[in-house]
Amino acid sequence: QRCGVFSGVSSSEFDEEAQAASGGDGGLNLSVSHRDAQMLGRTLSEAGDLKQHRIFTNKQATKANLKEAITDWLPAVSRPGDTVFVVFSGHGGQVADDNGDERDQLDEFLLPADFVTASVMQVLLQRYQQRQLDAATAKRVEHLAQLIQRAGDDAGEALIRATGVSDDLFGRWLQRLAGRQVVVMLDTCHGGGAVDAKGL
């Protein structure tokens, strides 16, 4: 059988903070990435004999939700020999390679809805100090603040790896689907590099 996970991020959780950090010149939101996930999931269900699927759009497309869907749900509803689709539409980026497996010395990463950049973190810390954050966000900022304090000069990279999905991490998630035919579609910047020479 066929099943799939479809994710699209047009509306990021911290777009307002990204706008504030850039002086209103740029945020994280996109136009139609959420529709890509919805339409592809619906089309494959109707015309591609997709038996089960999950669609995560905008603020549902968190790192935790993507991980759970790929590493727990997909293995539970499929078996070796099945075909599974893993689709992500949204922002992608690059960060310095951390284990020497990249010819260009850069890892690629996906930006889930709850991704936090260094500049967004600065705005969040200001709002935390002014007690302008809800309890859940405040707790998350406290956790990330501890992480970047430990990281020192590598704080920006630590944030990327903590809140983004690196190609190495994505590859480890997909290993849970051993024996299935895995079709990966990444509609992102640098998406091709996320699977380049990795056998994903």
PDB file of C-alpha atoms in Angstrom, residues 23-195:
ATOM      1  CA  GLY A  23      12.808  46.306  10.842  1.00  0.00           C
ATOM      2  CA  GLY A  24       9.857  45.129   8.774  1.00  0.00           C
ATOM      3  CA  ASP A  25      12.003  44.270   5.728  1.00  0.00           C
ATOM      4  CA  GLY A  26      11.555  40.530   5.843  1.00  0.00           C
ATOM      5  CA  GLY A  27       9.865  37.744   7.713  1.00  0.00           C
ATOM      6  CA  LEU A  28       9.621  33.991   7.486  1.00  0.00           C
ATOM      7  CA  ASN A  29       6.172  33.623   5.905  1.00  0.00           C
ATOM      8  CA  LEU A  30       5.606  32.351   2.366  1.00  0.00           C
ATOM      9  CA  SER A  31       2.560  32.378   0.109  1.00  0.00           C
ATOM     10  CA  VAL A  32       1.412  28.910  -0.897  1.00  0.00           C
ATOM     11  CA  SER A  33       3.582  26.214   0.710  1.00  0.00           C
ATOM     12  CA  HIS A  34       0.660  25.040   2.850  1.00  0.00           C
ATOM     13  CA  ARG A  35      -1.433  24.600  -0.301  1.00  0.00           C
ATOM     14  CA  ASP A  36       1.318  22.458  -1.848  1.00  0.00           C
ATOM     15  CA  ALA A  37       1.000  20.000   1.033  1.00  0.00           C
ATOM     16  CA  GLN A  38      -2.794  20.033   0.981  1.00  0.00           C
ATOM     17  CA  MET A  39      -3.136  19.626  -2.770  1.00  0.00           C
ATOM     18  CA  LEU A  40      -0.471  16.956  -3.153  1.00  0.00           C
ATOM     19  CA  GLY A  41      -1.889  14.953  -0.259  1.00  0.00           C
ATOM     20  CA  ARG A  42      -5.398  15.219  -1.669  1.00  0.00           C
ATOM     21  CA  THR A  43      -4.326  14.416  -5.236  1.00  0.00           C
ATOM     22  CA  LEU A  44      -2.348  11.334  -4.242  1.00  0.00           C
ATOM     23  CA  SER A  45      -5.247  10.158  -2.103  1.00  0.00           C
ATOM     24  CA  GLU A  46      -7.733  10.531  -4.950  1.00  0.00           C
ATOM     25  CA  ALA A  47      -5.618   9.488  -7.937  1.00  0.00           C
ATOM     26  CA  GLY A  48      -2.592   7.723  -6.500  1.00  0.00           C
ATOM     27  CA  ASP A  49      -4.189   5.033  -4.340  1.00  0.00           C
ATOM     28  CA  LEU A  50      -2.870   6.566  -1.133  1.00  0.00           C
ATOM     29  CA  LYS A  51      -4.439   4.588   1.707  1.00  0.00           C
ATOM     30  CA  GLN A  52      -3.450   6.754   4.675  1.00  0.00           C
ATOM     31  CA  HIS A  53      -1.910  10.159   4.992  1.00  0.00           C
ATOM     32  CA  ARG A  54      -1.291  13.021   7.352  1.00  0.00           C
ATOM     33  CA  ILE A  55      -1.099  16.687   6.364  1.00  0.00           C
ATOM     34  CA  PHE A  56       0.608  19.304   8.513  1.00  0.00           C
ATOM     35  CA  THR A  57       0.283  22.919   7.478  1.00  0.00           C
ATOM     36  CA  ASN A  58       1.600  26.138   8.951  1.00  0.00           C
ATOM     37  CA  LYS A  59       1.834  26.053  12.755  1.00  0.00           C
ATOM     38  CA  GLN A  60       0.981  22.338  12.842  1.00  0.00           C
ATOM     39  CA  ALA A  61       4.161  21.587  10.885  1.00  0.00           C
ATOM     40  CA  THR A  62       6.429  21.693  13.928  1.00  0.00           C
ATOM     41  CA  LYS A  63       9.670  19.784  14.247  1.00  0.00           C
ATOM     42  CA  ALA A  64       8.122  17.510  16.870  1.00  0.00           C
ATOM     43  CA  ASN A  65       5.080  16.728  14.708  1.00  0.00           C
ATOM     44  CA  LEU A  66       7.224  15.970  11.662  1.00  0.00           C
ATOM     45  CA  LYS A  67       9.491  13.690  13.673  1.00  0.00           C
ATOM     46  CA  GLU A  68       6.569  11.791  15.205  1.00  0.00           C
ATOM     47  CA  ALA A  69       4.847  11.360  11.846  1.00  0.00           C
ATOM     48  CA  ILE A  70       7.970  10.081  10.067  1.00  0.00           C
ATOM     49  CA  THR A  71       9.580   7.998  12.814  1.00  0.00           C
ATOM     50  CA  ASP A  72       6.505   6.628  14.613  1.00  0.00           C
ATOM     51  CA  TRP A  73       3.318   6.955  12.562  1.00  0.00           C
ATOM     52  CA  LEU A  74       4.660   5.985   9.122  1.00  0.00           C
ATOM     53  CA  PRO A  75       6.436   2.852  10.409  1.00  0.00           C
ATOM     54  CA  ALA A  76       3.244   1.895  12.267  1.00  0.00           C
ATOM     55  CA  VAL A  77       0.914   2.168   9.248  1.00  0.00           C
ATOM     56  CA  SER A  78       3.300   0.714   6.652  1.00  0.00           C
ATOM     57  CA  ARG A  79       5.461  -2.343   6.269  1.00  0.00           C
ATOM     58  CA  PRO A  80       8.461  -3.351   4.154  1.00  0.00           C
ATOM     59  CA  GLY A  81       7.499  -3.364   0.501  1.00  0.00           C
ATOM     60  CA  ASP A  82       5.068  -0.454   0.845  1.00  0.00           C
ATOM     61  CA  THR A  83       5.621   2.979  -0.710  1.00  0.00           C
ATOM     62  CA  VAL A  84       5.734   6.001   1.564  1.00  0.00           C
ATOM     63  CA  PHE A  85       5.816   9.661   0.570  1.00  0.00           C
ATOM     64  CA  VAL A  86       7.517  12.313   2.678  1.00  0.00           C
ATOM     65  CA  VAL A  87       6.855  15.822   1.372  1.00  0.00           C
ATOM     66  CA  PHE A  88       7.985  19.188   2.742  1.00  0.00           C
ATOM     67  CA  SER A  89       7.290  22.578   1.195  1.00  0.00           C
ATOM     68  CA  GLY A  90       8.725  25.699   2.808  1.00  0.00           C
ATOM     69  CA  HIS A  91      12.028  27.318   3.637  1.00  0.00           C
ATOM     70  CA  GLY A  92      15.341  25.501   3.486  1.00  0.00           C
ATOM     71  CA  GLY A  93      18.837  26.659   4.351  1.00  0.00           C
ATOM     72  CA  GLN A  94      22.466  25.694   4.800  1.00  0.00           C
ATOM     73  CA  VAL A  95      24.781  25.561   7.793  1.00  0.00           C
ATOM     74  CA  ALA A  96      28.418  24.515   8.255  1.00  0.00           C
ATOM     75  CA  ASP A  97      28.885  20.744   8.014  1.00  0.00           C
ATOM     76  CA  ASP A  98      29.477  19.279  11.454  1.00  0.00           C
ATOM     77  CA  ASN A  99      30.750  15.792  10.647  1.00  0.00           C
ATOM     78  CA  GLY A 100      32.800  15.990   7.435  1.00  0.00           C
ATOM     79  CA  ASP A 101      30.358  14.145   5.166  1.00  0.00           C
ATOM     80  CA  GLU A 102      29.623  17.050   2.794  1.00  0.00           C
ATOM     81  CA  ARG A 103      31.801  17.780  -0.233  1.00  0.00           C
ATOM     82  CA  ASP A 104      30.784  21.439  -0.126  1.00  0.00           C
ATOM     83  CA  GLN A 105      31.253  21.550   3.673  1.00  0.00           C
ATOM     84  CA  LEU A 106      27.619  22.576   4.157  1.00  0.00           C
ATOM     85  CA  ASP A 107      24.699  20.717   5.689  1.00  0.00           C
ATOM     86  CA  GLU A 108      21.220  21.497   4.414  1.00  0.00           C
ATOM     87  CA  PHE A 109      18.274  21.946   6.742  1.00  0.00           C
ATOM     88  CA  LEU A 110      14.497  22.360   6.653  1.00  0.00           C
ATOM     89  CA  LEU A 111      12.693  25.098   8.574  1.00  0.00           C
ATOM     90  CA  PRO A 112       9.629  23.750  10.378  1.00  0.00           C
ATOM     91  CA  ALA A 113       6.979  26.178  11.574  1.00  0.00           C
ATOM     92  CA  ASP A 114       8.620  26.640  14.974  1.00  0.00           C
ATOM     93  CA  PHE A 115      12.132  27.347  13.658  1.00  0.00           C
ATOM     94  CA  VAL A 116      14.058  30.045  15.549  1.00  0.00           C
ATOM     95  CA  THR A 117      16.811  32.148  13.977  1.00  0.00           C
ATOM     96  CA  ALA A 118      19.432  34.035  16.004  1.00  0.00           C
ATOM     97  CA  SER A 119      17.743  37.363  15.248  1.00  0.00           C
ATOM     98  CA  VAL A 120      14.325  35.980  16.232  1.00  0.00           C
ATOM     99  CA  MET A 121      15.874  34.718  19.456  1.00  0.00           C
ATOM    100  CA  GLN A 122      17.064  38.222  20.306  1.00  0.00           C
ATOM    101  CA  VAL A 123      13.522  39.567  19.946  1.00  0.00           C
ATOM    102  CA  LEU A 124      12.117  36.675  21.974  1.00  0.00           C
ATOM    103  CA  LEU A 125      14.627  37.314  24.758  1.00  0.00           C
ATOM    104  CA  GLN A 126      13.622  40.977  24.869  1.00  0.00           C
ATOM    105  CA  ARG A 127       9.953  40.036  25.099  1.00  0.00           C
ATOM    106  CA  TYR A 128      10.772  37.406  27.719  1.00  0.00           C
ATOM    107  CA  GLN A 129      12.504  40.006  29.883  1.00  0.00           C
ATOM    108  CA  GLN A 130       9.481  42.291  29.463  1.00  0.00           C
ATOM    109  CA  ARG A 131       7.138  39.391  30.385  1.00  0.00           C
ATOM    110  CA  GLN A 132       5.293  39.605  27.079  1.00  0.00           C
ATOM    111  CA  LEU A 133       5.363  35.876  26.255  1.00  0.00           C
ATOM    112  CA  ASP A 134       2.813  33.213  27.093  1.00  0.00           C
ATOM    113  CA  ALA A 135       3.937  30.514  29.513  1.00  0.00           C
ATOM    114  CA  ALA A 136       4.711  27.867  26.886  1.00  0.00           C
ATOM    115  CA  THR A 137       6.784  30.234  24.743  1.00  0.00           C
ATOM    116  CA  ALA A 138       8.578  31.596  27.801  1.00  0.00           C
ATOM    117  CA  LYS A 139       9.569  28.083  28.828  1.00  0.00           C
ATOM    118  CA  ARG A 140      10.852  27.373  25.334  1.00  0.00           C
ATOM    119  CA  VAL A 141      12.885  30.591  25.316  1.00  0.00           C
ATOM    120  CA  GLU A 142      14.418  29.624  28.654  1.00  0.00           C
ATOM    121  CA  HIS A 143      15.453  26.255  27.216  1.00  0.00           C
ATOM    122  CA  LEU A 144      16.930  27.811  24.063  1.00  0.00           C
ATOM    123  CA  ALA A 145      18.723  30.481  26.105  1.00  0.00           C
ATOM    124  CA  GLN A 146      20.462  27.747  28.089  1.00  0.00           C
ATOM    125  CA  LEU A 147      21.398  25.989  24.861  1.00  0.00           C
ATOM    126  CA  ILE A 148      22.965  29.057  23.251  1.00  0.00           C
ATOM    127  CA  GLN A 149      24.763  29.964  26.472  1.00  0.00           C
ATOM    128  CA  ARG A 150      26.444  26.557  26.428  1.00  0.00           C
ATOM    129  CA  ALA A 151      27.214  26.908  22.705  1.00  0.00           C
ATOM    130  CA  GLY A 152      29.106  30.195  23.102  1.00  0.00           C
ATOM    131  CA  ASP A 153      30.449  31.386  19.747  1.00  0.00           C
ATOM    132  CA  ASP A 154      28.476  28.664  17.965  1.00  0.00           C
ATOM    133  CA  ALA A 155      25.111  29.890  19.300  1.00  0.00           C
ATOM    134  CA  GLY A 156      23.633  30.581  15.852  1.00  0.00           C
ATOM    135  CA  GLU A 157      24.484  27.114  14.580  1.00  0.00           C
ATOM    136  CA  ALA A 158      23.212  25.544  17.788  1.00  0.00           C
ATOM    137  CA  LEU A 159      19.852  27.269  17.299  1.00  0.00           C
ATOM    138  CA  ILE A 160      19.630  26.029  13.722  1.00  0.00           C
ATOM    139  CA  ARG A 161      20.327  22.447  14.741  1.00  0.00           C
ATOM    140  CA  ALA A 162      18.006  22.600  17.746  1.00  0.00           C
ATOM    141  CA  THR A 163      15.008  24.035  15.907  1.00  0.00           C
ATOM    142  CA  GLY A 164      15.631  23.019  12.272  1.00  0.00           C
ATOM    143  CA  VAL A 165      15.850  19.598  10.621  1.00  0.00           C
ATOM    144  CA  SER A 166      19.329  18.987   9.248  1.00  0.00           C
ATOM    145  CA  ASP A 167      19.867  16.615   6.348  1.00  0.00           C
ATOM    146  CA  ASP A 168      21.715  14.233   8.679  1.00  0.00           C
ATOM    147  CA  LEU A 169      18.835  14.244  11.166  1.00  0.00           C
ATOM    148  CA  PHE A 170      16.304  13.835   8.361  1.00  0.00           C
ATOM    149  CA  GLY A 171      18.287  10.856   7.099  1.00  0.00           C
ATOM    150  CA  ARG A 172      18.207   9.242  10.540  1.00  0.00           C
ATOM    151  CA  TRP A 173      14.443   9.723  10.666  1.00  0.00           C
ATOM    152  CA  LEU A 174      14.062   8.004   7.300  1.00  0.00           C
ATOM    153  CA  GLN A 175      16.090   5.028   8.483  1.00  0.00           C
ATOM    154  CA  ARG A 176      13.021   4.062  10.510  1.00  0.00           C
ATOM    155  CA  LEU A 177      11.382   3.272   7.163  1.00  0.00           C
ATOM    156  CA  ALA A 178      13.805   0.524   6.185  1.00  0.00           C
ATOM    157  CA  GLY A 179      12.454  -1.848   3.527  1.00  0.00           C
ATOM    158  CA  ARG A 180       9.904   0.631   2.200  1.00  0.00           C
ATOM    159  CA  GLN A 181      10.190   2.486  -1.064  1.00  0.00           C
ATOM    160  CA  VAL A 182      10.589   6.046   0.207  1.00  0.00           C
ATOM    161  CA  VAL A 183       9.714   8.953  -2.085  1.00  0.00           C
ATOM    162  CA  VAL A 184      11.039  12.274  -0.744  1.00  0.00           C
ATOM    163  CA  MET A 185       9.888  15.591  -2.232  1.00  0.00           C
ATOM    164  CA  LEU A 186      11.463  18.790  -0.901  1.00  0.00           C
ATOM    165  CA  ASP A 187      10.164  22.048  -2.346  1.00  0.00           C
ATOM    166  CA  THR A 188      12.714  24.254  -0.595  1.00  0.00           C
ATOM    167  CA  CYS A 189      15.855  26.229  -1.220  1.00  0.00           C
ATOM    168  CA  HIS A 190      18.820  23.818  -1.211  1.00  0.00           C
ATOM    169  CA  GLY A 191      16.396  20.865  -1.224  1.00  0.00           C
ATOM    170  CA  GLY A 192      18.459  18.958  -3.776  1.00  0.00           C
ATOM    171  CA  GLY A 193      21.483  19.086  -1.506  1.00  0.00           C
ATOM    172  CA  ALA A 194      19.535  17.547   1.331  1.00  0.00           C
ATOM    173  CA  VAL A 195      19.605  14.172  -0.407  1.00  0.00           C
TER     174      VAL A 195
END
